[in-house]
PDB file of C-alpha atoms and ligand atoms in Angstrom:
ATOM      1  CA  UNK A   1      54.171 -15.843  64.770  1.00  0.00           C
ATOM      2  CA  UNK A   2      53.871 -13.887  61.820  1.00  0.00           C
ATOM      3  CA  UNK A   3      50.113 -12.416  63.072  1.00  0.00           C
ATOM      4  CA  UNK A   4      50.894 -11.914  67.231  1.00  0.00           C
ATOM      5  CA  UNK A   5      48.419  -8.858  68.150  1.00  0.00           C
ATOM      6  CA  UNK A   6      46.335  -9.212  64.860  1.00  0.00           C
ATOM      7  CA  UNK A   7      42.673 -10.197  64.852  1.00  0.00           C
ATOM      8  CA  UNK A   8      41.282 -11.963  62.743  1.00  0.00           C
ATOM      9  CA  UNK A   9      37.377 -12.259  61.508  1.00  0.00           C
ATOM     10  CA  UNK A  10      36.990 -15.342  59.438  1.00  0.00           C
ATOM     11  CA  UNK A  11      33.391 -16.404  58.594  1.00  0.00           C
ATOM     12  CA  UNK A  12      32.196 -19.958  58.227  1.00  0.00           C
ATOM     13  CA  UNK A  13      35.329 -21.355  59.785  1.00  0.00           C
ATOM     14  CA  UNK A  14      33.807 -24.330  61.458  1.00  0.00           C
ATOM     15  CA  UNK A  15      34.475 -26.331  58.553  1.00  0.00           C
ATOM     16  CA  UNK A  16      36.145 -26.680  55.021  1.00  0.00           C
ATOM     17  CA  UNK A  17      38.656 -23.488  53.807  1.00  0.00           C
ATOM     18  CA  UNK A  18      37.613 -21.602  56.773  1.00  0.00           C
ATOM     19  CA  UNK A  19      38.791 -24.024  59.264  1.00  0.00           C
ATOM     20  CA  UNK A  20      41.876 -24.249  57.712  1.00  0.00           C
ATOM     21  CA  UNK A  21      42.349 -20.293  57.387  1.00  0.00           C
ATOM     22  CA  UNK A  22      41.474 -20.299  60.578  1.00  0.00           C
ATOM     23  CA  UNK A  23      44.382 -22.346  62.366  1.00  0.00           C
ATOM     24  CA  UNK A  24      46.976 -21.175  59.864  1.00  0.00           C
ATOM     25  CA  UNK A  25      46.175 -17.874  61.413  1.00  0.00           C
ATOM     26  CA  UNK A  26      45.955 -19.652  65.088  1.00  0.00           C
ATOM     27  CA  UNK A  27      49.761 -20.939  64.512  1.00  0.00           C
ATOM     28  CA  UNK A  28      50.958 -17.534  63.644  1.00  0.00           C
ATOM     29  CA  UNK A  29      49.775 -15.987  66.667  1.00  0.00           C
ATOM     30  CA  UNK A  30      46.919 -14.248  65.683  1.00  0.00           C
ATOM     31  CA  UNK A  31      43.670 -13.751  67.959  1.00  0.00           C
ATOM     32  CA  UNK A  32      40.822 -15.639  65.779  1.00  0.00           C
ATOM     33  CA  UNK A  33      37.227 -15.348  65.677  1.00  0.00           C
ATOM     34  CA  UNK A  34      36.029 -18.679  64.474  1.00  0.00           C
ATOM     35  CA  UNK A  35      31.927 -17.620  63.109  1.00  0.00           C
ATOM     36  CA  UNK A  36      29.847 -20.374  61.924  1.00  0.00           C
ATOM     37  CA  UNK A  37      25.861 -20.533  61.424  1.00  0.00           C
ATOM     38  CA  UNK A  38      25.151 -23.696  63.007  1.00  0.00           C
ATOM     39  CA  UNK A  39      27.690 -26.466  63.610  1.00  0.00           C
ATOM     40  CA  UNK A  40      28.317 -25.240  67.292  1.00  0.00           C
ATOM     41  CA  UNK A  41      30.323 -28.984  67.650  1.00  0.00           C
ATOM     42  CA  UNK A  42      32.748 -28.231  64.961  1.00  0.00           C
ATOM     43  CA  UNK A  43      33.345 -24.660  65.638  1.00  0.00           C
ATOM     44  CA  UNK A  44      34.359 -25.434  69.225  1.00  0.00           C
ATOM     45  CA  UNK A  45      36.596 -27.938  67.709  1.00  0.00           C
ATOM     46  CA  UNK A  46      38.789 -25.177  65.805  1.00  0.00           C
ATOM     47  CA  UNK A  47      39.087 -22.656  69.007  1.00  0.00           C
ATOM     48  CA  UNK A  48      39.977 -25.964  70.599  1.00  0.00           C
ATOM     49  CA  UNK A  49      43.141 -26.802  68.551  1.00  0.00           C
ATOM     50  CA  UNK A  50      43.813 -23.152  67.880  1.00  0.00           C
ATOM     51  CA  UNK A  51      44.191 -22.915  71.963  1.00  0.00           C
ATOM     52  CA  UNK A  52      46.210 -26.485  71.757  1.00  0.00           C
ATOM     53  CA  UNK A  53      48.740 -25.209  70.015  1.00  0.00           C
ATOM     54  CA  UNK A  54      49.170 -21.687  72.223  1.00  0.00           C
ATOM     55  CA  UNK A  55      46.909 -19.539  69.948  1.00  0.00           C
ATOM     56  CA  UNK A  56      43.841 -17.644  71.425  1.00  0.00           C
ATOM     57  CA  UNK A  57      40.262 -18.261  69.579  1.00  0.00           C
ATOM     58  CA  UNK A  58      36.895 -17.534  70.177  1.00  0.00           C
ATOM     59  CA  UNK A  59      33.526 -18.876  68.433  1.00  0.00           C
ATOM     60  CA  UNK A  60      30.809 -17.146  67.145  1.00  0.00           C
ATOM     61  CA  UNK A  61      27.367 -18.117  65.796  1.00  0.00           C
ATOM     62  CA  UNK A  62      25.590 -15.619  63.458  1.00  0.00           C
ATOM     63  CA  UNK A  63      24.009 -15.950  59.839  1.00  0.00           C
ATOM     64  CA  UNK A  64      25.728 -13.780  57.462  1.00  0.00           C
ATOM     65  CA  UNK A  65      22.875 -13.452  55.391  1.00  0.00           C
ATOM     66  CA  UNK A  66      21.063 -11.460  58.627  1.00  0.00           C
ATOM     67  CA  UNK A  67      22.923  -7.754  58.803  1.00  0.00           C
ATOM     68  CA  UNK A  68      21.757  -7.006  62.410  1.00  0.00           C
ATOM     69  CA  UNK A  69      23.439 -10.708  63.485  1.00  0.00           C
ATOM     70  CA  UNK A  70      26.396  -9.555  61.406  1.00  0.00           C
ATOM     71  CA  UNK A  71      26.605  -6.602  63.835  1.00  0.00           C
ATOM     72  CA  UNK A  72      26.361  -8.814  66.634  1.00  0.00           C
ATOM     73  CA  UNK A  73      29.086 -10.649  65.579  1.00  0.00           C
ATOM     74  CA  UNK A  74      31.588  -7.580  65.010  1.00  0.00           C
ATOM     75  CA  UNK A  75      30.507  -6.314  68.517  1.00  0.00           C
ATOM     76  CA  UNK A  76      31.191  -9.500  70.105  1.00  0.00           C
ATOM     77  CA  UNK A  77      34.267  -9.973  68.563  1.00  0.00           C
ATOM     78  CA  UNK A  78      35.320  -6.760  69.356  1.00  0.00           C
ATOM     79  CA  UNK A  79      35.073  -7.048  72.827  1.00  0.00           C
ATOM     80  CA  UNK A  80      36.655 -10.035  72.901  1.00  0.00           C
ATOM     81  CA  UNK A  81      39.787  -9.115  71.082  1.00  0.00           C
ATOM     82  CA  UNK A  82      39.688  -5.312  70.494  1.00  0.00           C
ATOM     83  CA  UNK A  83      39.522  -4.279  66.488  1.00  0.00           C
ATOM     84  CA  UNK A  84      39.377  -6.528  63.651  1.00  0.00           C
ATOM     85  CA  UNK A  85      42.368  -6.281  61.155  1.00  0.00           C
ATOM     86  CA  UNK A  86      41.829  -8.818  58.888  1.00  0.00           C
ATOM     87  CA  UNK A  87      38.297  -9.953  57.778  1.00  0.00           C
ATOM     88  CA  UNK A  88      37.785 -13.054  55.523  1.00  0.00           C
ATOM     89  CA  UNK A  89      34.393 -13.225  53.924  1.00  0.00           C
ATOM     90  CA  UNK A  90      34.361 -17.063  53.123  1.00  0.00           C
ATOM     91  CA  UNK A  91      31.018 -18.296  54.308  1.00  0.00           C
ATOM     92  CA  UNK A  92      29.150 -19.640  51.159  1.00  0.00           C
ATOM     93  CA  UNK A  93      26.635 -22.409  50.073  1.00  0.00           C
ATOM     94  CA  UNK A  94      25.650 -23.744  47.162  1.00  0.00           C
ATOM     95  CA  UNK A  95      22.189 -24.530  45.191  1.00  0.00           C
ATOM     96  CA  UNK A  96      22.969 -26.169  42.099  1.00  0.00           C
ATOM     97  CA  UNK A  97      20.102 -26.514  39.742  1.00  0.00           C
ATOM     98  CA  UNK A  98      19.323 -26.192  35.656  1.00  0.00           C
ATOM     99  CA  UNK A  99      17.850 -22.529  35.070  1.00  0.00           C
ATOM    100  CA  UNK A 100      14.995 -23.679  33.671  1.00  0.00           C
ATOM    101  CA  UNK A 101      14.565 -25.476  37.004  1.00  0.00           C
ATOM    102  CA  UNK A 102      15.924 -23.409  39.554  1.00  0.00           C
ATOM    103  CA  UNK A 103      13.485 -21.916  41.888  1.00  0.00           C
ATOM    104  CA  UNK A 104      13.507 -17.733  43.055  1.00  0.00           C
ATOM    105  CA  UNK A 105      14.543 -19.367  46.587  1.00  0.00           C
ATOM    106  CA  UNK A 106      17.787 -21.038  45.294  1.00  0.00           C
ATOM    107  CA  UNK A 107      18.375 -18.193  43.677  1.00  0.00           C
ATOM    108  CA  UNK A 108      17.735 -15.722  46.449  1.00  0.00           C
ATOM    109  CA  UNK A 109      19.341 -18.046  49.273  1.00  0.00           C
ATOM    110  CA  UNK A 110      22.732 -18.211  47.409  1.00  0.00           C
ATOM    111  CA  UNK A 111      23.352 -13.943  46.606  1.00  0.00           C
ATOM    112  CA  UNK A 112      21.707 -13.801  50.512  1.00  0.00           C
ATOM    113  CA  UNK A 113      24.903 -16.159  52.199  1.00  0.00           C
ATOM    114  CA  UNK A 114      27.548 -15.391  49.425  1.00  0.00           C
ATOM    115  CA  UNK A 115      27.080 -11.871  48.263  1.00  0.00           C
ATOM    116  CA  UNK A 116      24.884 -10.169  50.767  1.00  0.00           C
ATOM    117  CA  UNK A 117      26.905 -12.004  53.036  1.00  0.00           C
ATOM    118  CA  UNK A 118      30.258 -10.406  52.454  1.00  0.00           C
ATOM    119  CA  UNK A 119      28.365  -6.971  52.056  1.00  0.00           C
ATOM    120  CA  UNK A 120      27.447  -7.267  55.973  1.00  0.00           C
ATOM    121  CA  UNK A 121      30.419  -8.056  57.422  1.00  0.00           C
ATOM    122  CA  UNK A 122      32.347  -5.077  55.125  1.00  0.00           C
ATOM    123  CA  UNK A 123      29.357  -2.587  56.565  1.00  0.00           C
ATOM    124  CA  UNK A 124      30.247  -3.350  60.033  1.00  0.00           C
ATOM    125  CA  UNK A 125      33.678  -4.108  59.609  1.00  0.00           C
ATOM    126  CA  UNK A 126      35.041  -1.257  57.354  1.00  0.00           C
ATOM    127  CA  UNK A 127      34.570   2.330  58.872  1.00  0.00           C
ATOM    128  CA  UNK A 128      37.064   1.244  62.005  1.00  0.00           C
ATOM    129  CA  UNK A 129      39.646  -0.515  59.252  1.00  0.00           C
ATOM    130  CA  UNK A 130      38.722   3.450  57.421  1.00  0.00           C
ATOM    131  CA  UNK A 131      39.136   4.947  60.472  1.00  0.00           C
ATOM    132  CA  UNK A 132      42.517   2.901  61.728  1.00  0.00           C
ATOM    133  CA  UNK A 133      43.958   3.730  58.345  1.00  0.00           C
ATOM    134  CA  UNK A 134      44.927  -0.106  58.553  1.00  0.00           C
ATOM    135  CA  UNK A 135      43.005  -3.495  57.091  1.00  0.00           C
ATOM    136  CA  UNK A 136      42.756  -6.814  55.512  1.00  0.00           C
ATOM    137  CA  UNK A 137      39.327  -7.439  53.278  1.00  0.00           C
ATOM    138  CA  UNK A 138      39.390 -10.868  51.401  1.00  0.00           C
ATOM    139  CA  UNK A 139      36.473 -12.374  49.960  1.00  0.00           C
ATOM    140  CA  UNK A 140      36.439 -15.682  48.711  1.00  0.00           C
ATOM    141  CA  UNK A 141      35.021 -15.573  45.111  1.00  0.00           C
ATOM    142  CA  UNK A 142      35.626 -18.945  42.748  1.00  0.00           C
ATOM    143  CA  UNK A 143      36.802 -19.811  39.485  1.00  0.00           C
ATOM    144  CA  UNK A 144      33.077 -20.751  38.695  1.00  0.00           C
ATOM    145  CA  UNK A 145      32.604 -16.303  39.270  1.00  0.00           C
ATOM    146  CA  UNK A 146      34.690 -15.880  36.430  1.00  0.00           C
ATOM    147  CA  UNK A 147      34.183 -18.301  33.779  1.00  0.00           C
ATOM    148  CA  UNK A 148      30.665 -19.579  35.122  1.00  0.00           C
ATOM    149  CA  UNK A 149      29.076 -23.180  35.127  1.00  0.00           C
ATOM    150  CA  UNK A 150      26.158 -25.282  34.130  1.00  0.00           C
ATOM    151  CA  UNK A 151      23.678 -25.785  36.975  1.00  0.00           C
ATOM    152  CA  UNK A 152      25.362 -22.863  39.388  1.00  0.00           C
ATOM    153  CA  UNK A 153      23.945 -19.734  37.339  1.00  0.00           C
ATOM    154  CA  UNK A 154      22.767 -18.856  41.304  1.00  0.00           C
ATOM    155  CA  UNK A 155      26.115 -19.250  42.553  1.00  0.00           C
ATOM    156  CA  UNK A 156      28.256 -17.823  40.030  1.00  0.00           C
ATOM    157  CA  UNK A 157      26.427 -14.743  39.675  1.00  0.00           C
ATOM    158  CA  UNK A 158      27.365 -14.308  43.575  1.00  0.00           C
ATOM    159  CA  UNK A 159      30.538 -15.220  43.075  1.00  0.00           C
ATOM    160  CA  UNK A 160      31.316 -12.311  40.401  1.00  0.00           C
ATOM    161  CA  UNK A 161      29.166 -10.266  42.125  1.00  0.00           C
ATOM    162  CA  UNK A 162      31.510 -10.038  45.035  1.00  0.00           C
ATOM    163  CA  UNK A 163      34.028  -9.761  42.960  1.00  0.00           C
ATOM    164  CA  UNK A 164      32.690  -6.418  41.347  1.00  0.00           C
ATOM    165  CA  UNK A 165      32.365  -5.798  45.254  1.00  0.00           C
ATOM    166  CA  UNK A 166      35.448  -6.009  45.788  1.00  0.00           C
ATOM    167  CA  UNK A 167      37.547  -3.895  42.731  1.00  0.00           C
ATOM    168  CA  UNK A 168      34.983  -1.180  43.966  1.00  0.00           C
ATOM    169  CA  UNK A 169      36.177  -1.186  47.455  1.00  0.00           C
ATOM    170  CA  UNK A 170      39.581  -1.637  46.696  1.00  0.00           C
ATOM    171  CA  UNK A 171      38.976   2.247  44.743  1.00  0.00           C
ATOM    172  CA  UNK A 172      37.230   3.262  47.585  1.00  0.00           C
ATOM    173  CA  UNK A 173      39.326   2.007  50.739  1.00  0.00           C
ATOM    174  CA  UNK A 174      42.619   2.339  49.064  1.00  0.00           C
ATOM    175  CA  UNK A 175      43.482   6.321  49.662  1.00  0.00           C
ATOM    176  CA  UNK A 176      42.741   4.842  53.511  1.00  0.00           C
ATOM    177  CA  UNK A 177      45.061   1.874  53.027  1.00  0.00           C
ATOM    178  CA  UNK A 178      42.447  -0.826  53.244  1.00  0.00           C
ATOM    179  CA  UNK A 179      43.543  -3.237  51.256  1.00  0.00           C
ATOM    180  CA  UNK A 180      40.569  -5.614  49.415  1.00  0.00           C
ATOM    181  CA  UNK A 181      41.145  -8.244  47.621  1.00  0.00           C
ATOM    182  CA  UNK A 182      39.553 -11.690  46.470  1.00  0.00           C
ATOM    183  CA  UNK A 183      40.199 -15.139  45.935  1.00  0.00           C
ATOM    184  CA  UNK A 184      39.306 -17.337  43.335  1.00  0.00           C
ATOM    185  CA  UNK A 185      39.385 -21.105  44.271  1.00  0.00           C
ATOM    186  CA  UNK A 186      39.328 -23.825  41.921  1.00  0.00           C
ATOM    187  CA  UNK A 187      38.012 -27.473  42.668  1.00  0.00           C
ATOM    188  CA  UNK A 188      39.246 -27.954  46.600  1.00  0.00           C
ATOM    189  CA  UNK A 189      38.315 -30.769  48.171  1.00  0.00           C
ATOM    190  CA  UNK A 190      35.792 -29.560  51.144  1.00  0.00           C
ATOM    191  CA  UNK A 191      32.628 -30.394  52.456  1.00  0.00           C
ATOM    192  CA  UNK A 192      31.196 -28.677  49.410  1.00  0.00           C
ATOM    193  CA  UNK A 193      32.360 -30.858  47.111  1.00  0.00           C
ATOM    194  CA  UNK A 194      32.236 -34.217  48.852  1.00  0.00           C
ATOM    195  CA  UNK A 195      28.880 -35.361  47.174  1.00  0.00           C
ATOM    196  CA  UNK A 196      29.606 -34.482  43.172  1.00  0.00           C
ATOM    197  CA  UNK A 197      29.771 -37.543  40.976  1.00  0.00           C
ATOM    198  CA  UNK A 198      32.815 -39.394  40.003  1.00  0.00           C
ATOM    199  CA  UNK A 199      32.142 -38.569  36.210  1.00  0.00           C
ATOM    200  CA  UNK A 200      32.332 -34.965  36.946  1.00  0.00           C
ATOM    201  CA  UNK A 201      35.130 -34.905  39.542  1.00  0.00           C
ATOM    202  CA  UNK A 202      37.138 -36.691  36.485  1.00  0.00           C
ATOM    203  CA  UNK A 203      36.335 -33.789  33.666  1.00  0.00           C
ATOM    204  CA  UNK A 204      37.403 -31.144  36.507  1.00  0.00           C
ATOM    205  CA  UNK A 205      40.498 -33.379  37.009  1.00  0.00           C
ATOM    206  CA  UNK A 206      41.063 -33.265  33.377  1.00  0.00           C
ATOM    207  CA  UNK A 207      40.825 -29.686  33.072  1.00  0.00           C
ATOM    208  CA  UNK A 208      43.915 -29.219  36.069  1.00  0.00           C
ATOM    209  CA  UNK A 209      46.941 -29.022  34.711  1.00  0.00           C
ATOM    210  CA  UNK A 210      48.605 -30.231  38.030  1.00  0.00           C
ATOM    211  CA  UNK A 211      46.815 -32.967  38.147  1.00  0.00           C
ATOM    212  CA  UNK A 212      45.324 -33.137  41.638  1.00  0.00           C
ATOM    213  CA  UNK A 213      42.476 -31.399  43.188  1.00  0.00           C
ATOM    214  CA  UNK A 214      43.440 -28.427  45.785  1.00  0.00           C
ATOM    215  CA  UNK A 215      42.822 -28.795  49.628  1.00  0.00           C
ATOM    216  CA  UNK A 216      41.810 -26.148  51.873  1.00  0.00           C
ATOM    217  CA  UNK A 217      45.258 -25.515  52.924  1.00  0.00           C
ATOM    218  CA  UNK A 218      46.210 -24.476  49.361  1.00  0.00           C
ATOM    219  CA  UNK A 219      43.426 -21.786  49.695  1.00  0.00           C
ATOM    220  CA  UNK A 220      44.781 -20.514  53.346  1.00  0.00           C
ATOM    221  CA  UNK A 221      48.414 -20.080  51.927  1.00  0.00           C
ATOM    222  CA  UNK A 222      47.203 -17.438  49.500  1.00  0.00           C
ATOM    223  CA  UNK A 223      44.492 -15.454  52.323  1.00  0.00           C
ATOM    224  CA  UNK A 224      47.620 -15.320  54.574  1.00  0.00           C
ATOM    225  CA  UNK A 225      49.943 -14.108  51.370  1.00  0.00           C
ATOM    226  CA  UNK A 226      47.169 -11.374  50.964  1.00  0.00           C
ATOM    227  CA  UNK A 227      46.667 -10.572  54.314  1.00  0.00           C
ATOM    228  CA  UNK A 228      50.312  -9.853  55.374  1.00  0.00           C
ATOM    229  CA  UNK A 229      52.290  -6.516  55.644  1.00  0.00           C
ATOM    230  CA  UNK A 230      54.906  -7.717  52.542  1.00  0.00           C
ATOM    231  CA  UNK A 231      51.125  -7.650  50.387  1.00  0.00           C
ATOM    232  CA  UNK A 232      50.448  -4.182  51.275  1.00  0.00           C
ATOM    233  CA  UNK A 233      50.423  -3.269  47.683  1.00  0.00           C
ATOM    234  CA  UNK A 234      48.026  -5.296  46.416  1.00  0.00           C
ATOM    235  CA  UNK A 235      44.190  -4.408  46.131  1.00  0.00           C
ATOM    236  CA  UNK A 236      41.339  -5.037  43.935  1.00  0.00           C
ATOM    237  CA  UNK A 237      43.164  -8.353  42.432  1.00  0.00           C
ATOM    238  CA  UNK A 238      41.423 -11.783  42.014  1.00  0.00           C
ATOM    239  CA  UNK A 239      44.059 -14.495  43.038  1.00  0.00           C
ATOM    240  CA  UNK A 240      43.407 -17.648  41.324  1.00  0.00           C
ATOM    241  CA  UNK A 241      44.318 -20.610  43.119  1.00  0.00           C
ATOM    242  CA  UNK A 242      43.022 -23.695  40.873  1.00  0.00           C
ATOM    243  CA  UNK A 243      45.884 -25.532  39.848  1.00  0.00           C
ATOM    244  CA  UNK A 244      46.494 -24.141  36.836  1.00  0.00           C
ATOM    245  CA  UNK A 245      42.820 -24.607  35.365  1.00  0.00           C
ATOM    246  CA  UNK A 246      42.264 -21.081  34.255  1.00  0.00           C
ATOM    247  CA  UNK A 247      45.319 -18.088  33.916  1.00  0.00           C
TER     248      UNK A 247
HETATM  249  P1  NAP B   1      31.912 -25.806  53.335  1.00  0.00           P
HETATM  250  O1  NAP B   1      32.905 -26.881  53.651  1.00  0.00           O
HETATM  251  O2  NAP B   1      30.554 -26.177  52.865  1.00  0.00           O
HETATM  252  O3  NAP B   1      31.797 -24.845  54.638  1.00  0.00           O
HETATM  253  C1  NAP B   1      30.940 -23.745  54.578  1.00  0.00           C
HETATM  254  C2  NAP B   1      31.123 -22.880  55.811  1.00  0.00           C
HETATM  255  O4  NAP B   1      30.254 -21.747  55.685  1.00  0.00           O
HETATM  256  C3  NAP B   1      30.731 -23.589  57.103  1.00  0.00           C
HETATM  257  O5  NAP B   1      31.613 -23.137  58.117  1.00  0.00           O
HETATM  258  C4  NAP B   1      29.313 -23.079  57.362  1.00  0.00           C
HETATM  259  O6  NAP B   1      28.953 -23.045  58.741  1.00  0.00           O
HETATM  260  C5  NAP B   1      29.441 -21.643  56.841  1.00  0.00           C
HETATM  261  N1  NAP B   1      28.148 -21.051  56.495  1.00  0.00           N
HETATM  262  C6  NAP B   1      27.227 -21.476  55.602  1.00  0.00           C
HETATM  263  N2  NAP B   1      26.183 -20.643  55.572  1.00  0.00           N
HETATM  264  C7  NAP B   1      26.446 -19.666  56.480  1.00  0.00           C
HETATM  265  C8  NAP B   1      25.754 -18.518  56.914  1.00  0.00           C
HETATM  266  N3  NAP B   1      24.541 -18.196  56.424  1.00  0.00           N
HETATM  267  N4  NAP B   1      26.317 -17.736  57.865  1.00  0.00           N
HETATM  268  C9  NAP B   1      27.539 -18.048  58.390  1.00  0.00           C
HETATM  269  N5  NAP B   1      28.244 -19.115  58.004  1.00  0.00           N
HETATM  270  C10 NAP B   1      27.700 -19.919  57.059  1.00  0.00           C
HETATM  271  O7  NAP B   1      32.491 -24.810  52.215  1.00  0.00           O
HETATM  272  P2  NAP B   1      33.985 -24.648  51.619  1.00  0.00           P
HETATM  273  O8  NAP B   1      34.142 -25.584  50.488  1.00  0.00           O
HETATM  274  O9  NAP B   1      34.971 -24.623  52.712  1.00  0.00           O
HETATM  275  O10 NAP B   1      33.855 -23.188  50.975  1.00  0.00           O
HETATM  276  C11 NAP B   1      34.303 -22.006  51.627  1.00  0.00           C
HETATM  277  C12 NAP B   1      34.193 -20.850  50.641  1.00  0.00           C
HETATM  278  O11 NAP B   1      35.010 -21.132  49.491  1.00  0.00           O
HETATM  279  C13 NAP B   1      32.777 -20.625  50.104  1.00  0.00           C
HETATM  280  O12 NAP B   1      32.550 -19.237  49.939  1.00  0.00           O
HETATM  281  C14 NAP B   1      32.806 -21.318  48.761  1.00  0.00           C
HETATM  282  O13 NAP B   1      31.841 -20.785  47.892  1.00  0.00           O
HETATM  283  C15 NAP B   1      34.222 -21.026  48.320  1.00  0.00           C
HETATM  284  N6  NAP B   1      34.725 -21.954  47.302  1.00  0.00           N
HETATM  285  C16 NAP B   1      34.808 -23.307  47.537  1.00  0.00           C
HETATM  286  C17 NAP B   1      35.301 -24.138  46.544  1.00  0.00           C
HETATM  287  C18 NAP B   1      35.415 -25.629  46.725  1.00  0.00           C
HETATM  288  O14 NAP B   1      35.733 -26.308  45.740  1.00  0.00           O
HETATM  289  N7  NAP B   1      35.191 -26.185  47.909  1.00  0.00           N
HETATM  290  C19 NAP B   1      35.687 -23.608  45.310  1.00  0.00           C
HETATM  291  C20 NAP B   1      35.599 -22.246  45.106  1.00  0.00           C
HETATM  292  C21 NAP B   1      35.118 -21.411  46.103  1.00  0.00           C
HETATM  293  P3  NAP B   1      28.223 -24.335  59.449  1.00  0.00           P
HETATM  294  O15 NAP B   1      29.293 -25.386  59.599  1.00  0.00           O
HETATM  295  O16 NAP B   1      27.764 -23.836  60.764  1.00  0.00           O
HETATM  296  O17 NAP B   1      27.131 -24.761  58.514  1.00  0.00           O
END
């Protein structure tokens, strides 16, 4: 019950890493606003087991990519559960495609959801963390953001764009003690990933030296590492959390 009286903001937690951020948080007692974009179904289903095992939830629909829906969202959770401590900008999608062949609306859709994204919920989430002298940003970046990849040019510009985001922040918030911070998955085994190729799920295996691929949980251990009072030091770092596959 290491989060009782916290909220917590976690964006596309109907499925994948969110989901599983989301009821690590549940079990420690924190009050957690589930947000998804359009699996209703599966969003219910979190709040459902959060409130199964004692912890209080609420779900949210709004597109991140939509800044007047991301105020929506904020409001709504707000009056549900009083301020938000701890956001998690996670929501993200991919468009894979060659450059030569990627279209201006794979590019555009990706930095909308994934970098835009984050910079919506940190406008309407920020000046009460500011004015509270007190808050949590994480932003789920990737290992792909720092080292980039064939076919995801889209995606990994988005992904170290919100990591410039976020060591900018970190200057800015920090004399406030908001706290910002970003996480850099590896290869985690999510809807995300279901569909790549056996040939290429073997040269990512190949590249992790612990020799598995990382599950969502793996990724929720380090958000609620980041977000607790014992990290309270740490700002404007990029936790890697990829088995090993890049220091
Ligand atoms: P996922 O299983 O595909 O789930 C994506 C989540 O984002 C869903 O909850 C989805 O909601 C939500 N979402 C998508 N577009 C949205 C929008 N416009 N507004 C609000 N919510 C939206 O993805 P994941 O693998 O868990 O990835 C989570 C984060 O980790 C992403 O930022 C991803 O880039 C990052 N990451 C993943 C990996 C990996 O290997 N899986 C590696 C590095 C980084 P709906 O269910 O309603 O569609």
């Amino acid at each position: 019950m290491q989060y009782k009286g916290k909220t917590v903001l976690i964006t596309g937690a109907s499925r994948g890493i969110g989901k599983a951020i989301a009821l690590a948080f549940g079990r420690e007692g924190a009050n957690v606003i589930v947000n998804y974009r359009k699996n209703q179904a599966e969003a219910d289903g979190v709040v459902k087991q959060i409130e199964s095992d004692g912890g209080h939830a609420i779900a949210i629909a709004a597109d991140v990519s939509d800044f007047d829906a991301c105020e929506g969202l904020v409001g709504e959770a707000e009056k549900a559960f009083g301020a938000i401590d701890i956001l998690i900008n996670n929501s993200g999608i991919t468009r894979d495609q060659l450059f030569i062949r990627m279209k201006p609306e794979e590019f555009n859709d990706v930095i909308d959801v994934n970098l835009r994204g984050a910079f919506n919920m940190i406008k309407h989430v920020a000046r009460g963390m500011l004015k509270r002298r007190d808050g949590r940003i994480i932003t789920m970046a990737s290992v792909v953001g720092l080292i980039g990849n064939a076919g995801q040019a889209n995606y990994a510009a988005s992904k170290a764009g919100v990591i410039g985001m976020t060591k900018s922040l970190a200057k800015e918030f920090g004399k406030k003690n908001v706290t910002v911070n970003a996480i850099a998955p590896g290869f985690i085994e999510t809807d995300m990933t279901a569909d790549l190729p056996e040939s290429i799920r073997e040269t990512y295996m190949s590249q992790i030296p612990l020799g598995r691929l990382g599950t969502a949980e793996d990724v929720a251990h380090a958000v609620l590492f980041l977000a607790h009072p014992n990290a309270g030091y740490i700002s404007g770092q990029v936790i890697g959390v990829n088995g090993g596959m890049i220091g």
